[in-house]
Amino acid sequence: MLPLAIALSWLGFVLHNVADLPGQHLLSPETLYPTLVYLALIGLLRWTAWPLFGWAVLQGLGGGVLSVLPLAFLPFEPAQTLHHYSFHVIYTLTQIPLMVLTYASTRTRSLS
């Protein structure tokens, strides 16, 4: 299940970037660099799931929720429309399975 949750998390992130942000593609820095982080964190799963859990929380709360709040230091490009917000809902929802599974994985390992 964890590989599926990782794929879903990444897909939600990529969908938000490529489908909703102007001029983005898979090799854009905004998409490529976080993809490399996903790959690096997958490599750490052999030892611990905590970094991947933190990444899922950062993606879900930071990228999915906080980045659409009307804060002065955030650029509002593209325009904050219902269409754009719908992509953030998808982005956030696709992070939840990874958050739940990695958290459960860390709890299981620490109990044994």
C-alpha positions as protocol buffer text, in pm:
chain_id: "A"
residue {
  index: 1
  type: MET
  ca { x: 0 y: 0 z: 0 }
}
residue {
  index: 2
  type: LEU
  ca { x: 282 y: 242 z: 75 }
}
residue {
  index: 3
  type: PRO
  ca { x: 413 y: 248 z: -285 }
}
residue {
  index: 4
  type: LEU
  ca { x: 61 y: 330 z: -404 }
}
residue {
  index: 5
  type: ALA
  ca { x: 30 y: 610 z: -148 }
}
residue {
  index: 6
  type: ILE
  ca { x: 367 y: 752 z: -258 }
}
residue {
  index: 7
  type: ALA
  ca { x: 257 y: 742 z: -623 }
}
residue {
  index: 8
  type: LEU
  ca { x: -76 y: 908 z: -539 }
}
residue {
  index: 9
  type: SER
  ca { x: 98 y: 1179 z: -337 }
}
residue {
  index: 10
  type: TRP
  ca { x: 339 y: 1252 z: -620 }
}
residue {
  index: 11
  type: LEU
  ca { x: 60 y: 1244 z: -879 }
}
residue {
  index: 12
  type: GLY
  ca { x: -147 y: 1498 z: -683 }
}
residue {
  index: 13
  type: PHE
  ca { x: 156 y: 1725 z: -659 }
}
residue {
  index: 14
  type: VAL
  ca { x: 236 y: 1691 z: -1031 }
}
residue {
  index: 15
  type: LEU
  ca { x: -127 y: 1739 z: -1132 }
}
residue {
  index: 16
  type: HIS
  ca { x: -140 y: 2063 z: -938 }
}
residue {
  index: 17
  type: ASN
  ca { x: 181 y: 2191 z: -1095 }
}
residue {
  index: 18
  type: VAL
  ca { x: 145 y: 2078 z: -1455 }
}
residue {
  index: 19
  type: ALA
  ca { x: -230 y: 2115 z: -1502 }
}
residue {
  index: 20
  type: ASP
  ca { x: -288 y: 2434 z: -1307 }
}
residue {
  index: 21
  type: LEU
  ca { x: 26 y: 2645 z: -1304 }
}
residue {
  index: 22
  type: PRO
  ca { x: 115 y: 2834 z: -1622 }
}
residue {
  index: 23
  type: GLY
  ca { x: 415 y: 2709 z: -1817 }
}
residue {
  index: 24
  type: GLN
  ca { x: 491 y: 2410 z: -1595 }
}
residue {
  index: 25
  type: HIS
  ca { x: 601 y: 2068 z: -1716 }
}
residue {
  index: 26
  type: LEU
  ca { x: 768 y: 1764 z: -1559 }
}
residue {
  index: 27
  type: LEU
  ca { x: 1117 y: 1909 z: -1597 }
}
residue {
  index: 28
  type: SER
  ca { x: 1034 y: 2254 z: -1455 }
}
residue {
  index: 29
  type: PRO
  ca { x: 1237 y: 2319 z: -1139 }
}
residue {
  index: 30
  type: GLU
  ca { x: 914 y: 2353 z: -935 }
}
residue {
  index: 31
  type: THR
  ca { x: 824 y: 1996 z: -1032 }
}
residue {
  index: 32
  type: LEU
  ca { x: 1161 y: 1830 z: -1088 }
}
residue {
  index: 33
  type: TYR
  ca { x: 1327 y: 1923 z: -757 }
}
residue {
  index: 34
  type: PRO
  ca { x: 1040 y: 1802 z: -535 }
}
residue {
  index: 35
  type: THR
  ca { x: 1030 y: 1484 z: -745 }
}
residue {
  index: 36
  type: LEU
  ca { x: 1396 y: 1430 z: -659 }
}
residue {
  index: 37
  type: VAL
  ca { x: 1308 y: 1480 z: -291 }
}
residue {
  index: 38
  type: TYR
  ca { x: 1041 y: 1209 z: -322 }
}
residue {
  index: 39
  type: LEU
  ca { x: 1302 y: 973 z: -468 }
}
residue {
  index: 40
  type: ALA
  ca { x: 1556 y: 1051 z: -197 }
}
residue {
  index: 41
  type: LEU
  ca { x: 1299 y: 996 z: 78 }
}
residue {
  index: 42
  type: ILE
  ca { x: 1194 y: 664 z: -76 }
}
residue {
  index: 43
  type: GLY
  ca { x: 1559 y: 562 z: -41 }
}
residue {
  index: 44
  type: LEU
  ca { x: 1542 y: 641 z: 332 }
}
residue {
  index: 45
  type: LEU
  ca { x: 1241 y: 413 z: 388 }
}
residue {
  index: 46
  type: ARG
  ca { x: 1479 y: 126 z: 458 }
}
residue {
  index: 47
  type: TRP
  ca { x: 1561 y: 297 z: 788 }
}
residue {
  index: 48
  type: THR
  ca { x: 1267 y: 520 z: 877 }
}
residue {
  index: 49
  type: ALA
  ca { x: 943 y: 662 z: 737 }
}
residue {
  index: 50
  type: TRP
  ca { x: 955 y: 984 z: 940 }
}
residue {
  index: 51
  type: PRO
  ca { x: 1111 y: 1201 z: 664 }
}
residue {
  index: 52
  type: LEU
  ca { x: 849 y: 1083 z: 414 }
}
residue {
  index: 53
  type: PHE
  ca { x: 575 y: 1153 z: 670 }
}
residue {
  index: 54
  type: GLY
  ca { x: 714 y: 1505 z: 717 }
}
residue {
  index: 55
  type: TRP
  ca { x: 728 y: 1554 z: 341 }
}
residue {
  index: 56
  type: ALA
  ca { x: 363 y: 1447 z: 303 }
}
residue {
  index: 57
  type: VAL
  ca { x: 260 y: 1688 z: 581 }
}
residue {
  index: 58
  type: LEU
  ca { x: 460 y: 1968 z: 418 }
}
residue {
  index: 59
  type: GLN
  ca { x: 302 y: 1894 z: 79 }
}
residue {
  index: 60
  type: GLY
  ca { x: -50 y: 1864 z: 220 }
}
residue {
  index: 61
  type: LEU
  ca { x: -51 y: 2154 z: 463 }
}
residue {
  index: 62
  type: GLY
  ca { x: 209 y: 2381 z: 308 }
}
residue {
  index: 63
  type: GLY
  ca { x: 143 y: 2325 z: -60 }
}
residue {
  index: 64
  type: GLY
  ca { x: -222 y: 2231 z: -41 }
}
residue {
  index: 65
  type: VAL
  ca { x: -358 y: 2463 z: 228 }
}
residue {
  index: 66
  type: LEU
  ca { x: -124 y: 2739 z: 347 }
}
residue {
  index: 67
  type: SER
  ca { x: -13 y: 2842 z: -1 }
}
residue {
  index: 68
  type: VAL
  ca { x: -365 y: 2958 z: -93 }
}
residue {
  index: 69
  type: LEU
  ca { x: -420 y: 3169 z: 217 }
}
residue {
  index: 70
  type: PRO
  ca { x: -418 y: 3544 z: 151 }
}
residue {
  index: 71
  type: LEU
  ca { x: -76 y: 3610 z: 303 }
}
residue {
  index: 72
  type: ALA
  ca { x: 115 y: 3915 z: 187 }
}
residue {
  index: 73
  type: PHE
  ca { x: 441 y: 3730 z: 118 }
}
residue {
  index: 74
  type: LEU
  ca { x: 282 y: 3475 z: -118 }
}
residue {
  index: 75
  type: PRO
  ca { x: 260 y: 3542 z: -491 }
}
residue {
  index: 76
  type: PHE
  ca { x: -91 y: 3496 z: -623 }
}
residue {
  index: 77
  type: GLU
  ca { x: -13 y: 3364 z: -965 }
}
residue {
  index: 78
  type: PRO
  ca { x: -225 y: 3204 z: -1097 }
}
residue {
  index: 79
  type: ALA
  ca { x: -529 y: 3394 z: -979 }
}
residue {
  index: 80
  type: GLN
  ca { x: -697 y: 3250 z: -673 }
}
residue {
  index: 81
  type: THR
  ca { x: -1013 y: 3120 z: -838 }
}
residue {
  index: 82
  type: LEU
  ca { x: -1248 y: 2831 z: -765 }
}
residue {
  index: 83
  type: HIS
  ca { x: -1073 y: 2641 z: -1046 }
}
residue {
  index: 84
  type: HIS
  ca { x: -734 y: 2690 z: -878 }
}
residue {
  index: 85
  type: TYR
  ca { x: -873 y: 2605 z: -534 }
}
residue {
  index: 86
  type: SER
  ca { x: -1013 y: 2280 z: -671 }
}
residue {
  index: 87
  type: PHE
  ca { x: -659 y: 2175 z: -767 }
}
residue {
  index: 88
  type: HIS
  ca { x: -546 y: 2254 z: -413 }
}
residue {
  index: 89
  type: VAL
  ca { x: -823 y: 2034 z: -273 }
}
residue {
  index: 90
  type: ILE
  ca { x: -703 y: 1748 z: -495 }
}
residue {
  index: 91
  type: TYR
  ca { x: -342 y: 1823 z: -399 }
}
residue {
  index: 92
  type: THR
  ca { x: -426 y: 1808 z: -28 }
}
residue {
  index: 93
  type: LEU
  ca { x: -646 y: 1498 z: -49 }
}
residue {
  index: 94
  type: THR
  ca { x: -381 y: 1302 z: -237 }
}
residue {
  index: 95
  type: GLN
  ca { x: -135 y: 1362 z: 48 }
}
residue {
  index: 96
  type: ILE
  ca { x: -356 y: 1211 z: 319 }
}
residue {
  index: 97
  type: PRO
  ca { x: -299 y: 840 z: 240 }
}
residue {
  index: 98
  type: LEU
  ca { x: 79 y: 893 z: 254 }
}
residue {
  index: 99
  type: MET
  ca { x: 51 y: 1081 z: 582 }
}
residue {
  index: 100
  type: VAL
  ca { x: -162 y: 806 z: 737 }
}
residue {
  index: 101
  type: LEU
  ca { x: 46 y: 512 z: 611 }
}
residue {
  index: 102
  type: THR
  ca { x: 386 y: 658 z: 696 }
}
residue {
  index: 103
  type: TYR
  ca { x: 266 y: 762 z: 1041 }
}
residue {
  index: 104
  type: ALA
  ca { x: 125 y: 413 z: 1099 }
}
residue {
  index: 105
  type: SER
  ca { x: 453 y: 265 z: 976 }
}
residue {
  index: 106
  type: THR
  ca { x: 654 y: 469 z: 1226 }
}
residue {
  index: 107
  type: ARG
  ca { x: 419 y: 372 z: 1509 }
}
residue {
  index: 108
  type: THR
  ca { x: 445 y: 2 z: 1420 }
}
residue {
  index: 109
  type: ARG
  ca { x: 824 y: 10 z: 1407 }
}
residue {
  index: 110
  type: SER
  ca { x: 856 y: 197 z: 1736 }
}
residue {
  index: 111
  type: LEU
  ca { x: 624 y: -48 z: 1913 }
}
residue {
  index: 112
  type: SER
  ca { x: 818 y: -356 z: 1805 }
}
